[in-house]
Amino acid sequence: TSKLLKVYKDKQQHTWLLTQGDGVYQSIRTNFRHYTHTATTRIGQIYTVHPSNNTVWFSNGTHLFKTDSTGLHTIDKQQQFSITSITTDLENNLWIGSKNSGIFIFRKSKDSLHSKPYRIERLHIGNGLPNNKIQNIHLQKDTIWVVTKDAGILKLTYDFKQGFVKHIRRFHKNNGVKEHAITATALYNNQLWYGTKTGELGYIRENSVTHYSRILQHLSLIHISEPTRPRLI
């Protein structure tokens, strides 16, 4: 339109165009950048993604990638394992769940002259983890919630500085989590919510399990998300 009365930006940096006789226009970004390859690796199907500060971590199961202000990169895992989940702690260390090999912790090297940017530690059956088949990991201060494929949910108290598990509590069929085929989890308001393949729902709070057997009229729950807080303009 050529009959433009006013142009302004709101607090979210959206541009608004007020016209005479042709309503109001809002500019939106519709530009997408499509990543299919890094310098050495084809990306393919994505199985897990985790945003952290200004970095997005993701994986196609075999390779670990990150995209930040410097571009797209493939991260050297240094070992062969299948990635199922990615998260970061308060120190921006990576916690990676694997299909059959336990948990890998990529600790950031504090020495800038170090030859590798990460020092890799591993939690598995051999050093205290009850199950190596990891579906998801949630971090809550010094508590680590580990969702396994077929052994219920684990609550670990972890010494981040010394790098060892101080205590493990397991939630399974004998103490409230009646279905081990867990397909979705979310940590919200100090409660770990979970959904199962048979459509059951529950949460764990202060080591107590609340389980709802038939609250959903669906066979499988595939995703749980914490509510988004409203933003004041």
PDB file of C-alpha atoms in Angstrom:
ATOM      1  CA  THR A   1       0.000   0.000   0.000  1.00  0.00           C
ATOM      2  CA  SER A   2       1.125   3.554  -0.640  1.00  0.00           C
ATOM      3  CA  LYS A   3      -1.115   5.158   2.038  1.00  0.00           C
ATOM      4  CA  LEU A   4       1.229   4.696   5.014  1.00  0.00           C
ATOM      5  CA  LEU A   5       0.454   6.698   8.157  1.00  0.00           C
ATOM      6  CA  LYS A   6       2.955   5.430  10.727  1.00  0.00           C
ATOM      7  CA  VAL A   7       5.754   2.902  11.282  1.00  0.00           C
ATOM      8  CA  TYR A   8       6.964   1.827  14.725  1.00  0.00           C
ATOM      9  CA  LYS A   9       8.651  -1.032  16.589  1.00  0.00           C
ATOM     10  CA  ASP A  10       7.292  -2.680  19.720  1.00  0.00           C
ATOM     11  CA  LYS A  11       9.322  -4.007  22.678  1.00  0.00           C
ATOM     12  CA  GLN A  12       9.837  -7.322  20.896  1.00  0.00           C
ATOM     13  CA  GLN A  13      11.364  -5.455  17.921  1.00  0.00           C
ATOM     14  CA  HIS A  14       8.446  -6.259  15.604  1.00  0.00           C
ATOM     15  CA  THR A  15       7.760  -3.606  12.969  1.00  0.00           C
ATOM     16  CA  TRP A  16       4.169  -2.390  12.563  1.00  0.00           C
ATOM     17  CA  LEU A  17       2.830  -0.454   9.566  1.00  0.00           C
ATOM     18  CA  LEU A  18      -0.359   1.586  10.021  1.00  0.00           C
ATOM     19  CA  THR A  19      -2.101   2.447   6.765  1.00  0.00           C
ATOM     20  CA  GLN A  20      -4.974   4.603   5.662  1.00  0.00           C
ATOM     21  CA  GLY A  21      -7.812   2.390   4.499  1.00  0.00           C
ATOM     22  CA  ASP A  22      -5.814  -0.867   4.326  1.00  0.00           C
ATOM     23  CA  GLY A  23      -5.504  -1.980   7.936  1.00  0.00           C
ATOM     24  CA  VAL A  24      -2.359  -2.783   9.904  1.00  0.00           C
ATOM     25  CA  TYR A  25       0.655  -4.791   8.740  1.00  0.00           C
ATOM     26  CA  GLN A  26       3.177  -6.543  10.947  1.00  0.00           C
ATOM     27  CA  SER A  27       6.541  -7.574   9.524  1.00  0.00           C
ATOM     28  CA  ILE A  28       7.619 -11.133  10.332  1.00  0.00           C
ATOM     29  CA  ARG A  29      10.789 -13.025   9.633  1.00  0.00           C
ATOM     30  CA  THR A  30      10.342 -15.813   7.140  1.00  0.00           C
ATOM     31  CA  ASN A  31      13.977 -16.558   6.398  1.00  0.00           C
ATOM     32  CA  PHE A  32      15.147 -20.115   7.100  1.00  0.00           C
ATOM     33  CA  ARG A  33      18.652 -21.501   6.859  1.00  0.00           C
ATOM     34  CA  HIS A  34      18.692 -25.195   5.979  1.00  0.00           C
ATOM     35  CA  TYR A  35      21.582 -27.278   7.334  1.00  0.00           C
ATOM     36  CA  THR A  36      22.136 -30.660   5.716  1.00  0.00           C
ATOM     37  CA  HIS A  37      25.919 -31.088   5.957  1.00  0.00           C
ATOM     38  CA  THR A  38      28.880 -29.937   7.976  1.00  0.00           C
ATOM     39  CA  ALA A  39      32.322 -29.803   6.395  1.00  0.00           C
ATOM     40  CA  THR A  40      32.740 -33.559   6.817  1.00  0.00           C
ATOM     41  CA  THR A  41      29.402 -35.069   7.858  1.00  0.00           C
ATOM     42  CA  ARG A  42      25.900 -35.452   6.475  1.00  0.00           C
ATOM     43  CA  ILE A  43      23.334 -34.537   9.137  1.00  0.00           C
ATOM     44  CA  GLY A  44      20.283 -36.640   8.171  1.00  0.00           C
ATOM     45  CA  GLN A  45      17.383 -37.314  10.532  1.00  0.00           C
ATOM     46  CA  ILE A  46      17.472 -35.526  13.902  1.00  0.00           C
ATOM     47  CA  TYR A  47      16.590 -37.495  17.056  1.00  0.00           C
ATOM     48  CA  THR A  48      17.359 -35.036  19.864  1.00  0.00           C
ATOM     49  CA  VAL A  49      17.971 -31.290  20.230  1.00  0.00           C
ATOM     50  CA  HIS A  50      18.954 -29.061  23.161  1.00  0.00           C
ATOM     51  CA  PRO A  51      19.295 -25.233  23.186  1.00  0.00           C
ATOM     52  CA  SER A  52      21.784 -23.759  25.678  1.00  0.00           C
ATOM     53  CA  ASN A  53      22.555 -20.032  25.844  1.00  0.00           C
ATOM     54  CA  ASN A  54      23.399 -19.074  22.254  1.00  0.00           C
ATOM     55  CA  THR A  55      24.190 -22.612  21.156  1.00  0.00           C
ATOM     56  CA  VAL A  56      21.935 -25.374  19.848  1.00  0.00           C
ATOM     57  CA  TRP A  57      23.142 -28.957  20.283  1.00  0.00           C
ATOM     58  CA  PHE A  58      21.584 -31.768  18.267  1.00  0.00           C
ATOM     59  CA  SER A  59      22.249 -35.290  17.059  1.00  0.00           C
ATOM     60  CA  ASN A  60      21.200 -37.716  14.355  1.00  0.00           C
ATOM     61  CA  GLY A  61      21.933 -40.559  16.764  1.00  0.00           C
ATOM     62  CA  THR A  62      25.415 -41.219  15.430  1.00  0.00           C
ATOM     63  CA  HIS A  63      27.030 -37.767  15.342  1.00  0.00           C
ATOM     64  CA  LEU A  64      26.967 -34.776  17.678  1.00  0.00           C
ATOM     65  CA  PHE A  65      26.521 -31.296  16.178  1.00  0.00           C
ATOM     66  CA  LYS A  66      26.326 -27.746  17.442  1.00  0.00           C
ATOM     67  CA  THR A  67      25.394 -24.465  15.797  1.00  0.00           C
ATOM     68  CA  ASP A  68      26.381 -21.097  17.240  1.00  0.00           C
ATOM     69  CA  SER A  69      27.463 -17.644  16.088  1.00  0.00           C
ATOM     70  CA  THR A  70      30.476 -19.152  14.308  1.00  0.00           C
ATOM     71  CA  GLY A  71      28.425 -21.623  12.260  1.00  0.00           C
ATOM     72  CA  LEU A  72      27.715 -25.338  12.233  1.00  0.00           C
ATOM     73  CA  HIS A  73      30.185 -27.839  13.693  1.00  0.00           C
ATOM     74  CA  THR A  74      30.608 -31.585  14.194  1.00  0.00           C
ATOM     75  CA  ILE A  75      31.882 -32.448  17.690  1.00  0.00           C
ATOM     76  CA  ASP A  76      34.337 -35.300  18.116  1.00  0.00           C
ATOM     77  CA  LYS A  77      32.727 -37.829  20.506  1.00  0.00           C
ATOM     78  CA  GLN A  78      36.061 -39.710  20.812  1.00  0.00           C
ATOM     79  CA  GLN A  79      34.048 -42.937  21.275  1.00  0.00           C
ATOM     80  CA  GLN A  80      31.397 -44.793  19.300  1.00  0.00           C
ATOM     81  CA  PHE A  81      27.950 -44.707  20.920  1.00  0.00           C
ATOM     82  CA  SER A  82      24.357 -43.929  19.877  1.00  0.00           C
ATOM     83  CA  ILE A  83      23.004 -40.642  21.270  1.00  0.00           C
ATOM     84  CA  THR A  84      19.462 -40.545  22.691  1.00  0.00           C
ATOM     85  CA  SER A  85      19.427 -37.285  24.705  1.00  0.00           C
ATOM     86  CA  ILE A  86      21.426 -34.103  25.305  1.00  0.00           C
ATOM     87  CA  THR A  87      21.352 -31.580  28.147  1.00  0.00           C
ATOM     88  CA  THR A  88      23.736 -29.136  29.873  1.00  0.00           C
ATOM     89  CA  ASP A  89      24.449 -28.287  33.516  1.00  0.00           C
ATOM     90  CA  LEU A  90      25.086 -24.890  35.122  1.00  0.00           C
ATOM     91  CA  GLU A  91      28.742 -25.042  34.064  1.00  0.00           C
ATOM     92  CA  ASN A  92      27.733 -25.713  30.435  1.00  0.00           C
ATOM     93  CA  ASN A  93      29.089 -29.246  30.580  1.00  0.00           C
ATOM     94  CA  LEU A  94      27.303 -31.629  28.198  1.00  0.00           C
ATOM     95  CA  TRP A  95      25.388 -34.619  29.551  1.00  0.00           C
ATOM     96  CA  ILE A  96      24.648 -37.142  26.822  1.00  0.00           C
ATOM     97  CA  GLY A  97      22.448 -40.215  27.195  1.00  0.00           C
ATOM     98  CA  SER A  98      23.205 -43.213  25.012  1.00  0.00           C
ATOM     99  CA  LYS A  99      21.239 -46.160  23.687  1.00  0.00           C
ATOM    100  CA  ASN A 100      23.355 -48.886  25.317  1.00  0.00           C
ATOM    101  CA  SER A 101      26.433 -47.267  26.880  1.00  0.00           C
ATOM    102  CA  GLY A 102      25.192 -45.210  29.835  1.00  0.00           C
ATOM    103  CA  ILE A 103      25.838 -41.470  30.275  1.00  0.00           C
ATOM    104  CA  PHE A 104      28.719 -39.459  28.851  1.00  0.00           C
ATOM    105  CA  ILE A 105      29.705 -36.155  30.501  1.00  0.00           C
ATOM    106  CA  PHE A 106      31.649 -33.751  28.277  1.00  0.00           C
ATOM    107  CA  ARG A 107      33.399 -31.463  30.761  1.00  0.00           C
ATOM    108  CA  LYS A 108      34.638 -28.225  29.265  1.00  0.00           C
ATOM    109  CA  SER A 109      38.403 -27.846  29.457  1.00  0.00           C
ATOM    110  CA  LYS A 110      39.332 -24.863  31.623  1.00  0.00           C
ATOM    111  CA  ASP A 111      42.787 -24.661  30.089  1.00  0.00           C
ATOM    112  CA  SER A 112      42.465 -22.798  26.791  1.00  0.00           C
ATOM    113  CA  LEU A 113      45.707 -24.401  25.585  1.00  0.00           C
ATOM    114  CA  HIS A 114      44.347 -27.914  26.095  1.00  0.00           C
ATOM    115  CA  SER A 115      44.457 -30.038  22.960  1.00  0.00           C
ATOM    116  CA  LYS A 116      40.770 -31.039  23.297  1.00  0.00           C
ATOM    117  CA  PRO A 117      37.889 -28.745  24.287  1.00  0.00           C
ATOM    118  CA  TYR A 118      36.242 -31.460  26.433  1.00  0.00           C
ATOM    119  CA  ARG A 119      37.279 -34.116  28.923  1.00  0.00           C
ATOM    120  CA  ILE A 120      34.875 -37.041  28.696  1.00  0.00           C
ATOM    121  CA  GLU A 121      33.647 -38.968  31.758  1.00  0.00           C
ATOM    122  CA  ARG A 122      31.247 -41.901  31.665  1.00  0.00           C
ATOM    123  CA  LEU A 123      28.596 -43.269  34.042  1.00  0.00           C
ATOM    124  CA  HIS A 124      27.616 -46.876  33.353  1.00  0.00           C
ATOM    125  CA  ILE A 125      26.897 -50.234  34.962  1.00  0.00           C
ATOM    126  CA  GLY A 126      30.573 -50.706  35.769  1.00  0.00           C
ATOM    127  CA  ASN A 127      30.786 -47.676  38.098  1.00  0.00           C
ATOM    128  CA  GLY A 128      27.376 -47.515  39.763  1.00  0.00           C
ATOM    129  CA  LEU A 129      24.705 -46.831  37.158  1.00  0.00           C
ATOM    130  CA  PRO A 130      22.012 -49.570  37.368  1.00  0.00           C
ATOM    131  CA  ASN A 131      21.154 -49.460  33.658  1.00  0.00           C
ATOM    132  CA  ASN A 132      22.993 -48.443  30.475  1.00  0.00           C
ATOM    133  CA  LYS A 133      19.914 -47.831  28.261  1.00  0.00           C
ATOM    134  CA  ILE A 134      19.213 -44.117  28.653  1.00  0.00           C
ATOM    135  CA  GLN A 135      16.185 -42.335  27.202  1.00  0.00           C
ATOM    136  CA  ASN A 136      16.424 -38.910  28.809  1.00  0.00           C
ATOM    137  CA  ILE A 137      18.334 -36.865  31.386  1.00  0.00           C
ATOM    138  CA  HIS A 138      17.051 -33.930  33.476  1.00  0.00           C
ATOM    139  CA  LEU A 139      19.387 -31.856  35.702  1.00  0.00           C
ATOM    140  CA  GLN A 140      18.146 -30.158  38.873  1.00  0.00           C
ATOM    141  CA  LYS A 141      21.003 -28.509  40.835  1.00  0.00           C
ATOM    142  CA  ASP A 142      23.034 -31.479  42.151  1.00  0.00           C
ATOM    143  CA  THR A 143      20.263 -33.979  41.333  1.00  0.00           C
ATOM    144  CA  ILE A 144      20.226 -35.912  38.066  1.00  0.00           C
ATOM    145  CA  TRP A 145      17.040 -37.586  36.872  1.00  0.00           C
ATOM    146  CA  VAL A 146      17.770 -40.444  34.476  1.00  0.00           C
ATOM    147  CA  VAL A 147      14.962 -42.053  32.475  1.00  0.00           C
ATOM    148  CA  THR A 148      15.948 -45.552  31.388  1.00  0.00           C
ATOM    149  CA  LYS A 149      14.438 -47.664  28.643  1.00  0.00           C
ATOM    150  CA  ASP A 150      13.296 -50.620  30.734  1.00  0.00           C
ATOM    151  CA  ALA A 151      14.401 -50.072  34.358  1.00  0.00           C
ATOM    152  CA  GLY A 152      12.230 -47.172  35.494  1.00  0.00           C
ATOM    153  CA  ILE A 153      13.481 -43.733  36.578  1.00  0.00           C
ATOM    154  CA  LEU A 154      16.710 -43.094  38.488  1.00  0.00           C
ATOM    155  CA  LYS A 155      17.387 -40.173  40.819  1.00  0.00           C
ATOM    156  CA  LEU A 156      21.113 -39.578  41.271  1.00  0.00           C
ATOM    157  CA  THR A 157      22.878 -37.250  43.667  1.00  0.00           C
ATOM    158  CA  TYR A 158      26.072 -36.337  41.873  1.00  0.00           C
ATOM    159  CA  ASP A 159      29.242 -34.604  43.051  1.00  0.00           C
ATOM    160  CA  PHE A 160      29.964 -32.310  40.103  1.00  0.00           C
ATOM    161  CA  LYS A 161      33.408 -31.263  41.366  1.00  0.00           C
ATOM    162  CA  GLN A 162      34.724 -34.729  42.205  1.00  0.00           C
ATOM    163  CA  GLY A 163      32.799 -36.509  39.446  1.00  0.00           C
ATOM    164  CA  PHE A 164      31.108 -39.397  41.259  1.00  0.00           C
ATOM    165  CA  VAL A 165      27.621 -40.608  42.192  1.00  0.00           C
ATOM    166  CA  LYS A 166      26.908 -40.182  45.910  1.00  0.00           C
ATOM    167  CA  HIS A 167      23.458 -41.758  46.023  1.00  0.00           C
ATOM    168  CA  ILE A 168      20.982 -43.516  43.726  1.00  0.00           C
ATOM    169  CA  ARG A 169      17.232 -43.934  44.227  1.00  0.00           C
ATOM    170  CA  ARG A 170      15.250 -45.999  41.738  1.00  0.00           C
ATOM    171  CA  PHE A 171      11.550 -45.580  40.941  1.00  0.00           C
ATOM    172  CA  HIS A 172       9.967 -48.625  39.320  1.00  0.00           C
ATOM    173  CA  LYS A 173       7.005 -50.994  39.519  1.00  0.00           C
ATOM    174  CA  ASN A 174       7.684 -51.898  43.139  1.00  0.00           C
ATOM    175  CA  ASN A 175       7.427 -48.326  44.420  1.00  0.00           C
ATOM    176  CA  GLY A 176       4.859 -46.526  42.284  1.00  0.00           C
ATOM    177  CA  VAL A 177       5.955 -46.223  38.639  1.00  0.00           C
ATOM    178  CA  LYS A 178       3.675 -48.951  37.328  1.00  0.00           C
ATOM    179  CA  GLU A 179       4.810 -48.830  33.693  1.00  0.00           C
ATOM    180  CA  HIS A 180       8.464 -48.960  32.605  1.00  0.00           C
ATOM    181  CA  ALA A 181       7.780 -48.131  28.929  1.00  0.00           C
ATOM    182  CA  ILE A 182       8.183 -44.377  29.515  1.00  0.00           C
ATOM    183  CA  THR A 183       7.868 -42.300  26.344  1.00  0.00           C
ATOM    184  CA  ALA A 184       7.870 -38.687  27.615  1.00  0.00           C
ATOM    185  CA  THR A 185       9.223 -36.745  30.608  1.00  0.00           C
ATOM    186  CA  ALA A 186       9.444 -33.129  31.793  1.00  0.00           C
ATOM    187  CA  LEU A 187      10.905 -31.503  34.906  1.00  0.00           C
ATOM    188  CA  TYR A 188       8.650 -28.726  36.196  1.00  0.00           C
ATOM    189  CA  ASN A 189       8.140 -27.080  39.592  1.00  0.00           C
ATOM    190  CA  ASN A 190      10.365 -29.665  41.376  1.00  0.00           C
ATOM    191  CA  GLN A 191       8.305 -32.502  39.930  1.00  0.00           C
ATOM    192  CA  LEU A 192       9.381 -35.005  37.299  1.00  0.00           C
ATOM    193  CA  TRP A 193       6.360 -35.762  35.105  1.00  0.00           C
ATOM    194  CA  TYR A 194       6.294 -38.871  32.950  1.00  0.00           C
ATOM    195  CA  GLY A 195       4.013 -40.428  30.352  1.00  0.00           C
ATOM    196  CA  THR A 196       3.985 -44.018  29.185  1.00  0.00           C
ATOM    197  CA  LYS A 197       3.471 -46.051  26.042  1.00  0.00           C
ATOM    198  CA  THR A 198       0.061 -47.172  27.330  1.00  0.00           C
ATOM    199  CA  GLY A 199      -1.137 -43.578  27.901  1.00  0.00           C
ATOM    200  CA  GLU A 200      -0.586 -43.497  31.666  1.00  0.00           C
ATOM    201  CA  LEU A 201       0.661 -40.364  33.433  1.00  0.00           C
ATOM    202  CA  GLY A 202       2.425 -39.641  36.706  1.00  0.00           C
ATOM    203  CA  TYR A 203       4.908 -37.483  38.581  1.00  0.00           C
ATOM    204  CA  ILE A 204       7.582 -37.843  41.266  1.00  0.00           C
ATOM    205  CA  ARG A 205       7.895 -35.226  44.004  1.00  0.00           C
ATOM    206  CA  GLU A 206      10.078 -35.510  47.123  1.00  0.00           C
ATOM    207  CA  ASN A 207      10.636 -39.229  46.454  1.00  0.00           C
ATOM    208  CA  SER A 208       6.887 -39.927  46.328  1.00  0.00           C
ATOM    209  CA  VAL A 209       5.197 -41.225  43.159  1.00  0.00           C
ATOM    210  CA  THR A 210       1.706 -40.213  42.038  1.00  0.00           C
ATOM    211  CA  HIS A 211       0.519 -42.416  39.175  1.00  0.00           C
ATOM    212  CA  TYR A 212      -2.649 -42.021  37.093  1.00  0.00           C
ATOM    213  CA  SER A 213      -3.552 -45.207  35.264  1.00  0.00           C
ATOM    214  CA  ARG A 214      -6.266 -44.114  32.831  1.00  0.00           C
ATOM    215  CA  ILE A 215      -6.434 -40.335  32.821  1.00  0.00           C
ATOM    216  CA  LEU A 216      -5.690 -40.056  29.082  1.00  0.00           C
ATOM    217  CA  GLN A 217      -7.828 -41.628  26.391  1.00  0.00           C
ATOM    218  CA  HIS A 218      -4.866 -42.431  24.155  1.00  0.00           C
ATOM    219  CA  LEU A 219      -2.618 -45.449  23.787  1.00  0.00           C
ATOM    220  CA  SER A 220       0.674 -43.572  23.927  1.00  0.00           C
ATOM    221  CA  LEU A 221       1.925 -40.242  25.296  1.00  0.00           C
ATOM    222  CA  ILE A 222       4.819 -38.935  23.191  1.00  0.00           C
ATOM    223  CA  HIS A 223       5.618 -35.486  24.612  1.00  0.00           C
ATOM    224  CA  ILE A 224       5.289 -33.462  27.823  1.00  0.00           C
ATOM    225  CA  SER A 225       6.170 -29.769  27.972  1.00  0.00           C
ATOM    226  CA  GLU A 226       6.271 -27.336  30.856  1.00  0.00           C
ATOM    227  CA  PRO A 227       3.820 -24.409  30.553  1.00  0.00           C
ATOM    228  CA  THR A 228       5.110 -21.178  29.057  1.00  0.00           C
ATOM    229  CA  ARG A 229       4.969 -18.223  31.406  1.00  0.00           C
ATOM    230  CA  PRO A 230       3.095 -15.207  29.966  1.00  0.00           C
ATOM    231  CA  ARG A 231       5.290 -12.275  28.972  1.00  0.00           C
ATOM    232  CA  LEU A 232       4.252  -8.775  29.993  1.00  0.00           C
ATOM    233  CA  ILE A 233       4.517  -6.202  27.219  1.00  0.00           C
TER     234      ILE A 233
END
